[in-house]
PDB file of C-alpha atoms in Angstrom:
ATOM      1  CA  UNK D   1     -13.686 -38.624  10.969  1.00  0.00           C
ATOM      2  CA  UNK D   2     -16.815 -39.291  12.449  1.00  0.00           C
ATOM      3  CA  UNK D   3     -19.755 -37.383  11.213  1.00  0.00           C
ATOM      4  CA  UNK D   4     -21.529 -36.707  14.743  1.00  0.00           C
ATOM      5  CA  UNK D   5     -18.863 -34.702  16.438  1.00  0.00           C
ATOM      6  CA  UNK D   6     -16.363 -34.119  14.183  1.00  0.00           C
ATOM      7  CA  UNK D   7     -13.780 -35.891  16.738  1.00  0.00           C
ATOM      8  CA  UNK D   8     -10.647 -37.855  14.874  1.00  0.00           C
ATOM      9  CA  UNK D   9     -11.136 -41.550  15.329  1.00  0.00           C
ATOM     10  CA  UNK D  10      -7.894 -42.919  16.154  1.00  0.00           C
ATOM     11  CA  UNK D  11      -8.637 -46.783  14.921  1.00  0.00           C
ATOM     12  CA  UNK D  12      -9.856 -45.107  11.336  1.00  0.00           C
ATOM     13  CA  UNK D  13      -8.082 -46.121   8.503  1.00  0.00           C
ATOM     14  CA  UNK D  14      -6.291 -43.484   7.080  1.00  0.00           C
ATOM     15  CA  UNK D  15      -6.553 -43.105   2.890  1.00  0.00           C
ATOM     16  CA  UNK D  16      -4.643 -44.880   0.578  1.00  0.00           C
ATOM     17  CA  UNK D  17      -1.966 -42.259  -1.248  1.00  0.00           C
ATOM     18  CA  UNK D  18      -1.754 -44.474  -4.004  1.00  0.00           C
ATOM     19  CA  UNK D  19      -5.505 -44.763  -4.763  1.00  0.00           C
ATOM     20  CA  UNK D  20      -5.704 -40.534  -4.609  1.00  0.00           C
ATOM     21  CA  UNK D  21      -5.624 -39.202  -8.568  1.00  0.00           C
ATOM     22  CA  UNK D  22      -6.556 -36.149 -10.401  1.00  0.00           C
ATOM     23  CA  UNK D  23      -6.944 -36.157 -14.029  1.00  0.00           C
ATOM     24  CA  UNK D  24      -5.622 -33.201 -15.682  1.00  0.00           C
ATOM     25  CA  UNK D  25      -6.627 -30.853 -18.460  1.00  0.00           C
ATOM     26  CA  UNK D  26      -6.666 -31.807 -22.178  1.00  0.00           C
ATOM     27  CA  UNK D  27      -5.182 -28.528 -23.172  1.00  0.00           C
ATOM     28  CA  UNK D  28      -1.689 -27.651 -22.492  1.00  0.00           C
ATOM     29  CA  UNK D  29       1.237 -25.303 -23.267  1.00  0.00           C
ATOM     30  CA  UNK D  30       2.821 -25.274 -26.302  1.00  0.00           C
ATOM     31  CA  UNK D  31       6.346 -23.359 -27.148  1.00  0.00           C
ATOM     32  CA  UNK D  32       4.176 -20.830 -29.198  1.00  0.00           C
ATOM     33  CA  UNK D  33       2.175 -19.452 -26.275  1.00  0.00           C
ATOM     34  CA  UNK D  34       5.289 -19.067 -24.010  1.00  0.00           C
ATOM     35  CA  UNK D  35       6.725 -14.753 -23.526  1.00  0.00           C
ATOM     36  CA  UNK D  36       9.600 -13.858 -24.557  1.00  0.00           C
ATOM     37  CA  UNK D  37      11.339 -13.716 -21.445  1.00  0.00           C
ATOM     38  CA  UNK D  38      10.293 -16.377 -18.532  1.00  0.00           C
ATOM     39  CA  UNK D  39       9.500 -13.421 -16.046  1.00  0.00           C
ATOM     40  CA  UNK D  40       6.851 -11.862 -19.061  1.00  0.00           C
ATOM     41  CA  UNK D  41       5.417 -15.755 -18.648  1.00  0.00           C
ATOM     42  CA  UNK D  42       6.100 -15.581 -14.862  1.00  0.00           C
ATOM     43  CA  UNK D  43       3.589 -12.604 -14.615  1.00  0.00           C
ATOM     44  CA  UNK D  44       1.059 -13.846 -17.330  1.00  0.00           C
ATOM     45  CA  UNK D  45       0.469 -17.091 -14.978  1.00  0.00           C
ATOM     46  CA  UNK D  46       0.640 -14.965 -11.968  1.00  0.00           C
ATOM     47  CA  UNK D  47      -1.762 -12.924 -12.904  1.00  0.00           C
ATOM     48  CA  UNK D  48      -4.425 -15.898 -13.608  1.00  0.00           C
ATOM     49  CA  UNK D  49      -3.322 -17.674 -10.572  1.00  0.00           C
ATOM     50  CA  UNK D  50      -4.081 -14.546  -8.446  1.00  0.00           C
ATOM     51  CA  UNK D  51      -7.631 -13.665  -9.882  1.00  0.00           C
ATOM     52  CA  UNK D  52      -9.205 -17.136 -12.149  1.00  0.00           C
ATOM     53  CA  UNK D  53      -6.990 -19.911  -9.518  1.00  0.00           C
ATOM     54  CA  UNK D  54      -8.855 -20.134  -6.513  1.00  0.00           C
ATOM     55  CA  UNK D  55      -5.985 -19.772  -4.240  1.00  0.00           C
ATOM     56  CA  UNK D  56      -5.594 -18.830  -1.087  1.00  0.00           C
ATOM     57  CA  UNK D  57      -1.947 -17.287  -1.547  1.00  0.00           C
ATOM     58  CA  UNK D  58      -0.660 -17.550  -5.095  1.00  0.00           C
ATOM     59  CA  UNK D  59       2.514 -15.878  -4.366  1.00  0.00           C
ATOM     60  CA  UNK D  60       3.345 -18.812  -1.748  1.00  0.00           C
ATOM     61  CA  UNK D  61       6.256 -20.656  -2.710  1.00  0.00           C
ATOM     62  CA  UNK D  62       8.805 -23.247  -1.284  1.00  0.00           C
ATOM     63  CA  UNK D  63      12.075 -21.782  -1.105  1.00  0.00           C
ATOM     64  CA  UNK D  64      14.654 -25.118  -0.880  1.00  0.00           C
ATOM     65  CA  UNK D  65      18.079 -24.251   0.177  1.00  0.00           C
ATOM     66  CA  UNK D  66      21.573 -26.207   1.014  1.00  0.00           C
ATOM     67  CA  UNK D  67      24.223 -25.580   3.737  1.00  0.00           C
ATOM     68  CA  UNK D  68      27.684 -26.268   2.958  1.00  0.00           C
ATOM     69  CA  UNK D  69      27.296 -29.715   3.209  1.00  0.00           C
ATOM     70  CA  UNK D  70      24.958 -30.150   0.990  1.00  0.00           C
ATOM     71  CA  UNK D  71      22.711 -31.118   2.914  1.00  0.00           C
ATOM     72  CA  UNK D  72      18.763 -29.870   1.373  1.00  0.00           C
ATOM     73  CA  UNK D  73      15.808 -28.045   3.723  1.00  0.00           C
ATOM     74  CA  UNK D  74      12.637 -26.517   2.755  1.00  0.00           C
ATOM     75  CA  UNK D  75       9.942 -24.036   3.937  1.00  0.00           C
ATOM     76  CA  UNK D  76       7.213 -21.826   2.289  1.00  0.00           C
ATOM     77  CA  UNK D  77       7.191 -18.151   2.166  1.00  0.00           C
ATOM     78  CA  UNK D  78       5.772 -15.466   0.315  1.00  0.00           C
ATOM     79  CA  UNK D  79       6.669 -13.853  -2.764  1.00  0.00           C
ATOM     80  CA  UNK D  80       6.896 -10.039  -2.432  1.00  0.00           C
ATOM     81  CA  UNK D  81       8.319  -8.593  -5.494  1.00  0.00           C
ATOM     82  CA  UNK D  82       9.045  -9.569  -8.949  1.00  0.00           C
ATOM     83  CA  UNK D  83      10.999  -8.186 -11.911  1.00  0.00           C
ATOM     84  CA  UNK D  84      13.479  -8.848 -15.085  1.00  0.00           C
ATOM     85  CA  UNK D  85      16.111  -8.924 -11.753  1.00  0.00           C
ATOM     86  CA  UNK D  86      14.567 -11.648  -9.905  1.00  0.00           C
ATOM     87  CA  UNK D  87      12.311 -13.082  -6.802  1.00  0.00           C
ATOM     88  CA  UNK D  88      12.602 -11.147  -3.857  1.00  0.00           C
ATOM     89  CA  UNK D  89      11.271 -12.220  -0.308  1.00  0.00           C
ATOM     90  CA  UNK D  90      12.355 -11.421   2.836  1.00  0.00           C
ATOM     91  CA  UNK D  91      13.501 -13.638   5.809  1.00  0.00           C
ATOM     92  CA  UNK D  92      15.823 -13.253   9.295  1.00  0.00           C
ATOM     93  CA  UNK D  93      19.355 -13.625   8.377  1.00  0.00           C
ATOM     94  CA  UNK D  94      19.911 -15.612  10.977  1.00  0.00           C
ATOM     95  CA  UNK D  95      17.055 -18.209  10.224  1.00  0.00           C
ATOM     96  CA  UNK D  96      18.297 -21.647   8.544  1.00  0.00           C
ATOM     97  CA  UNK D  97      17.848 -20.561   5.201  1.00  0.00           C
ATOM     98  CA  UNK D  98      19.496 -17.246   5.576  1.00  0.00           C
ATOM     99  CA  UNK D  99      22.522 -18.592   6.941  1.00  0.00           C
ATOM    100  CA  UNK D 100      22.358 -21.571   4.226  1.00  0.00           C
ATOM    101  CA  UNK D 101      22.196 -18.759   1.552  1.00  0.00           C
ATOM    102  CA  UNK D 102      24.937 -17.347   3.353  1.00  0.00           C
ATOM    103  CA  UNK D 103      27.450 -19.835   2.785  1.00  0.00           C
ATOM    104  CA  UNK D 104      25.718 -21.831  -0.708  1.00  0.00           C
ATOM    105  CA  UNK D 105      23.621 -19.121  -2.189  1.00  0.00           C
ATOM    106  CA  UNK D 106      22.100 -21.611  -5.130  1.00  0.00           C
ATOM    107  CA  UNK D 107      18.224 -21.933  -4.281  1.00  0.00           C
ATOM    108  CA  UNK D 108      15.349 -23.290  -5.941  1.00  0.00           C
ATOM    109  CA  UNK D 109      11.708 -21.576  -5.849  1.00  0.00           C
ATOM    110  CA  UNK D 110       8.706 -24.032  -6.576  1.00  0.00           C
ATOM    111  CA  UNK D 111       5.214 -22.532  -7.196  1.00  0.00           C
ATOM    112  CA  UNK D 112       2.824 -25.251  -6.195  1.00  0.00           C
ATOM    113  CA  UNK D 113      -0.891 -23.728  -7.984  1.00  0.00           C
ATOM    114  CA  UNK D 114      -2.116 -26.999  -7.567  1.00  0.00           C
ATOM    115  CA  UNK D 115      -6.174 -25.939  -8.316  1.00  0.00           C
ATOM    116  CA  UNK D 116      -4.595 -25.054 -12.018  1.00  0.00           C
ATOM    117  CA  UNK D 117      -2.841 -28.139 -12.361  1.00  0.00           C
ATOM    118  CA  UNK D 118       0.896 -26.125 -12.747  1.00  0.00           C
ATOM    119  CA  UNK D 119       3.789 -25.729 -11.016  1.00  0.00           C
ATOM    120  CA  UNK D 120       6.387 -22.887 -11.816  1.00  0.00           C
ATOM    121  CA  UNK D 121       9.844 -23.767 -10.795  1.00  0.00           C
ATOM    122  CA  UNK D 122      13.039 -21.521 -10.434  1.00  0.00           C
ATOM    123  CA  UNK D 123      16.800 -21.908  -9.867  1.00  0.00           C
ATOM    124  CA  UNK D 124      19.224 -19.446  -9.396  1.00  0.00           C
ATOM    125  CA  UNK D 125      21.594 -17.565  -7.392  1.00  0.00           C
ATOM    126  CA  UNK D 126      20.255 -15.401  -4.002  1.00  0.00           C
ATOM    127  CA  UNK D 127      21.830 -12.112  -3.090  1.00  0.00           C
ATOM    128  CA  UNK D 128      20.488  -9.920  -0.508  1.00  0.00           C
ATOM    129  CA  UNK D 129      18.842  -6.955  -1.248  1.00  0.00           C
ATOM    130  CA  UNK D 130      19.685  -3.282  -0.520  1.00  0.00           C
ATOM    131  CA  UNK D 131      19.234  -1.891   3.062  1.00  0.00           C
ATOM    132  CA  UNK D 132      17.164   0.945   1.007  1.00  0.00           C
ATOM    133  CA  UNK D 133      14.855  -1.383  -0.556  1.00  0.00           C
ATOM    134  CA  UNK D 134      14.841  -3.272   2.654  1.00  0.00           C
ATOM    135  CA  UNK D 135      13.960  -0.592   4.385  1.00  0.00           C
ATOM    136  CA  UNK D 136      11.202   0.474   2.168  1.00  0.00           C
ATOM    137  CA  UNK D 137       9.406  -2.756   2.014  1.00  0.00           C
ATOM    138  CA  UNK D 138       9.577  -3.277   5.982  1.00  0.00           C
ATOM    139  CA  UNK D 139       7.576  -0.066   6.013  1.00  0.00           C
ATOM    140  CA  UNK D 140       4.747  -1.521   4.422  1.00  0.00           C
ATOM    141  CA  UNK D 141       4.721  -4.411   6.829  1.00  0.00           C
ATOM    142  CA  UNK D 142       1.614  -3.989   9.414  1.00  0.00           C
ATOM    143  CA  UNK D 143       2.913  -2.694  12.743  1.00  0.00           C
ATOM    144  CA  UNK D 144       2.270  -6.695  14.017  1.00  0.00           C
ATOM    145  CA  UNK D 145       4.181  -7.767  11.502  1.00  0.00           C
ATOM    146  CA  UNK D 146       7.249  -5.429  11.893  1.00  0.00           C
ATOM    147  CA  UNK D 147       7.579  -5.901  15.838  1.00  0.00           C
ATOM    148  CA  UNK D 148       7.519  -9.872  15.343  1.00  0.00           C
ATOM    149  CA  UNK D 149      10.439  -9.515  13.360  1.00  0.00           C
ATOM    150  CA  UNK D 150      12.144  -8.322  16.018  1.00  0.00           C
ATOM    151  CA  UNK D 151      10.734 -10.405  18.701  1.00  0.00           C
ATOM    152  CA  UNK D 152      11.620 -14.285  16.917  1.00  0.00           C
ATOM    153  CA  UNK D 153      14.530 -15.398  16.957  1.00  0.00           C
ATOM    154  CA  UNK D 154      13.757 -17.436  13.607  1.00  0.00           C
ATOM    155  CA  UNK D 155      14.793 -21.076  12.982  1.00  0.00           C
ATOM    156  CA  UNK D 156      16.234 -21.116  16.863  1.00  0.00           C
ATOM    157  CA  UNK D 157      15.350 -23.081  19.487  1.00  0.00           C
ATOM    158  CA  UNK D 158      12.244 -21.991  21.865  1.00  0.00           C
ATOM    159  CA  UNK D 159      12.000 -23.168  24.775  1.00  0.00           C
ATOM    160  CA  UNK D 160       8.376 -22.037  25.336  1.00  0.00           C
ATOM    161  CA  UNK D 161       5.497 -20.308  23.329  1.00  0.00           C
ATOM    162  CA  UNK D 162       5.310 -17.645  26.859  1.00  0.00           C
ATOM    163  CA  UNK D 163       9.055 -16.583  26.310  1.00  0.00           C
ATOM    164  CA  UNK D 164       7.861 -15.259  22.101  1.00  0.00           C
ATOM    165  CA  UNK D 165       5.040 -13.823  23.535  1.00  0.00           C
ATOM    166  CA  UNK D 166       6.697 -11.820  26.252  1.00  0.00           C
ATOM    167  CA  UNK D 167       9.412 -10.780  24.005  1.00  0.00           C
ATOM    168  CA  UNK D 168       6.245  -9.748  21.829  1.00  0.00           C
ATOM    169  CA  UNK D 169       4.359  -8.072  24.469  1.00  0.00           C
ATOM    170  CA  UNK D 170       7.797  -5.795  25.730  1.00  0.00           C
ATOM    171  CA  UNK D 171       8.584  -4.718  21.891  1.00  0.00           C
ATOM    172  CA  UNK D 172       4.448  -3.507  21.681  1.00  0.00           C
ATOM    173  CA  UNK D 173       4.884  -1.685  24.994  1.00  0.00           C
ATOM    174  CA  UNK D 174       8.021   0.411  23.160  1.00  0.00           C
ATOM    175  CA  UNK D 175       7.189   0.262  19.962  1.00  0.00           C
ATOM    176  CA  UNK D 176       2.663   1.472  20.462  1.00  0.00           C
ATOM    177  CA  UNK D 177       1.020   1.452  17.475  1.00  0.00           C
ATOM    178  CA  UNK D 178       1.890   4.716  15.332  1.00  0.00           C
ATOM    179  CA  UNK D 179       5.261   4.604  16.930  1.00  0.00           C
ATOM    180  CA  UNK D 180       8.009   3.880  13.819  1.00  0.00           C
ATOM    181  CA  UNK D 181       9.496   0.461  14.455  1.00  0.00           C
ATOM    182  CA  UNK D 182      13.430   0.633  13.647  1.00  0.00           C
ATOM    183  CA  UNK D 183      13.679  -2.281  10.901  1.00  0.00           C
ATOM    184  CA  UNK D 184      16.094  -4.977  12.602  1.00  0.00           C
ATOM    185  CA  UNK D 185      19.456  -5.385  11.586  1.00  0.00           C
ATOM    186  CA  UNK D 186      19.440  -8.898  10.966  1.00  0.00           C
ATOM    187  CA  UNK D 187      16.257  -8.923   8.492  1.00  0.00           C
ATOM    188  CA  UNK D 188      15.952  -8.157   4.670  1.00  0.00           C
ATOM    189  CA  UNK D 189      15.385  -9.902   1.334  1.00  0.00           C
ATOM    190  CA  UNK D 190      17.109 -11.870  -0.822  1.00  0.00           C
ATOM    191  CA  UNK D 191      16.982 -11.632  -4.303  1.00  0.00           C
ATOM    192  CA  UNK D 192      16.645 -14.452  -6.740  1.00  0.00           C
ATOM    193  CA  UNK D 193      18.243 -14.384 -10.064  1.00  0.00           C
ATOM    194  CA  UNK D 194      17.105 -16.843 -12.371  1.00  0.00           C
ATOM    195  CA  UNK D 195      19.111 -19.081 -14.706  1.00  0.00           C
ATOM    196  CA  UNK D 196      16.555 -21.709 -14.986  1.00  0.00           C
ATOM    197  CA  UNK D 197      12.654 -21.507 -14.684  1.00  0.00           C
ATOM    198  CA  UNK D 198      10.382 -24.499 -15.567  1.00  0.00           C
ATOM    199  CA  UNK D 199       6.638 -23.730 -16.447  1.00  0.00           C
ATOM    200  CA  UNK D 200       4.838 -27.417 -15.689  1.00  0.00           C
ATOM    201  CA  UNK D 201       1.040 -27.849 -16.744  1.00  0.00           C
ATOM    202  CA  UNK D 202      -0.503 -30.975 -16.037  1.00  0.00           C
ATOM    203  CA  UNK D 203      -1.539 -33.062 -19.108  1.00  0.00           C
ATOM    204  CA  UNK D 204      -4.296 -36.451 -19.472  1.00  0.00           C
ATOM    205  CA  UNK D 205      -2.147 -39.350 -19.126  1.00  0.00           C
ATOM    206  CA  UNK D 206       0.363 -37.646 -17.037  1.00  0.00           C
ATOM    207  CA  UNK D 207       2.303 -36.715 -20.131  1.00  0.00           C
ATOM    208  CA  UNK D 208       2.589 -32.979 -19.075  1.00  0.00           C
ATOM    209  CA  UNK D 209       3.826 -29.731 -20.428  1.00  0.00           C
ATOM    210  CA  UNK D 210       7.052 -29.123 -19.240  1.00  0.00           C
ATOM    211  CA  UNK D 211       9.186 -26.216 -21.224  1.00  0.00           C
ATOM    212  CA  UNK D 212      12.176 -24.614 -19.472  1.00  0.00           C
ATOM    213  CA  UNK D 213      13.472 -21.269 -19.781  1.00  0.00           C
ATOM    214  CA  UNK D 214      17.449 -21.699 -19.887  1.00  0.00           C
ATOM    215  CA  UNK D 215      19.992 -18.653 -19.219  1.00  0.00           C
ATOM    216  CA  UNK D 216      22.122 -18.570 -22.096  1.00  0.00           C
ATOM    217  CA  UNK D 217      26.210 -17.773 -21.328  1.00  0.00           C
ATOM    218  CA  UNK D 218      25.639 -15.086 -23.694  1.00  0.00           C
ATOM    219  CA  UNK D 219      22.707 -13.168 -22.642  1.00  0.00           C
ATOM    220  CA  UNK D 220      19.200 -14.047 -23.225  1.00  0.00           C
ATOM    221  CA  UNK D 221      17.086 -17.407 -23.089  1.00  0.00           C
ATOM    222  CA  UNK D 222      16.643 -21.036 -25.156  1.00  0.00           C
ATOM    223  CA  UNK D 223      13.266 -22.817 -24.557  1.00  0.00           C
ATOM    224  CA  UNK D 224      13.718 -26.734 -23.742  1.00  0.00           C
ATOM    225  CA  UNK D 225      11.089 -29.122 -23.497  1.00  0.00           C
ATOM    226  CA  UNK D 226      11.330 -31.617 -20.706  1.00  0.00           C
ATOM    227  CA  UNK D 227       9.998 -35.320 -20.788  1.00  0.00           C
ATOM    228  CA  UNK D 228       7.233 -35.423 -18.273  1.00  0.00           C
TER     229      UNK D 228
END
């Protein structure tokens, strides 16, 4: 980058990956400081990530799905609600990942709060939630927000930014603001529900936290530690 213009210079070299390190915190997390259940720990790190973190969207996350195959794909999204059930967010059906949960509904949810040096990581199962509780959420969507749900076609091929902003431009013209926008058939959340979730905090040395939450067959949880 040159410092006059701020133009890329194509002949720089770019930086070394291997030469980039961070060194973490002394203090880490110990099985006594972990809740009871890993949502209770889900929501105490949560809760510092959103207001002592510095992050610009703590409740991003990258949902990684399969298809039938097997065969793995990623994406970010946002987390919207959180209980003793699960992770909900909300997607198009039709998108990649909502026809991947479709068929192989096993997902994993990775919480990347990189500025805190730890990384929150969930597997379970994804079901999709209630039209109700669809339908209630989509409400509190800003009226942008609820007509582009109905104007992408999500995950399919486009053949030009003009044709998603005409489609965009025709739903505003029915749909005016203060007009109720009909929530779209093929949109809602899926709910995750966790058997496994990983609480990582980066250690000196790279010999980091790692404690797992495990789903026991019986009901309730065992704590693991995990080599780093």
């Amino acid at each position: 980058m040159r410092q006059d213009d701020g133009v890329t210079d194509p002949d720089a070299v770019p930086p070394d990956p291997a030469s980039m390190r961070k060194h973490y915190r002394a203090e880490g997390l110990s099985e006594t400081d972990l809740a009871a259940t890993p949502l209770e720990q889900f929501a105490r790190w949560f809760g510092q990530a959103a207001t002592e973190g510095g992050l610009f969207e703590p409740n991003a996350m990258i949902v990684s799905t399969a298809d039938a195959e097997g065969r793995p794909s990623s994406r970010t999204v946002l987390l919207k609600h959180f209980d003793e059930r699960g992770f909900v967010f909300y997607t198009n059906y039709d998108s990649r990942k909502g026809r991947e949960l479709t068929v192989n509904p096993y997902v994993s949810l990775l919480f990347p709060w990189h500025p805190m040096a730890r990384q929150v990581i969930v597997t379970g199962v994804a079901r999709r939630t209630g039209r109700d509780e669809t339908a209630a959420y989509f409400r509190t969507r800003p009226h942008g927000s609820q007509l582009g749900a109905w104007a992408s076609g999500q995950s399919s091929v486009l053949a030009d930014r003009a044709d998603l902003d005409a489609a965009y431009a025709e739903l505003a013209a029915r749909y005016p603001e203060g007009e109720q926008v009909p929530v779209p058939p093929h949109w809602g959340g899926f709910r995750v529900a966790p058997r496994a979730v990983e609480f990582w905090q980066g250690r000196e040395n790279r010999l980091h936290d790692r404690l797992r939450y495990a789903a026991r067959p019986e009901g309730g949880w065992r704590v693991e530690r995990l080599s780093p």
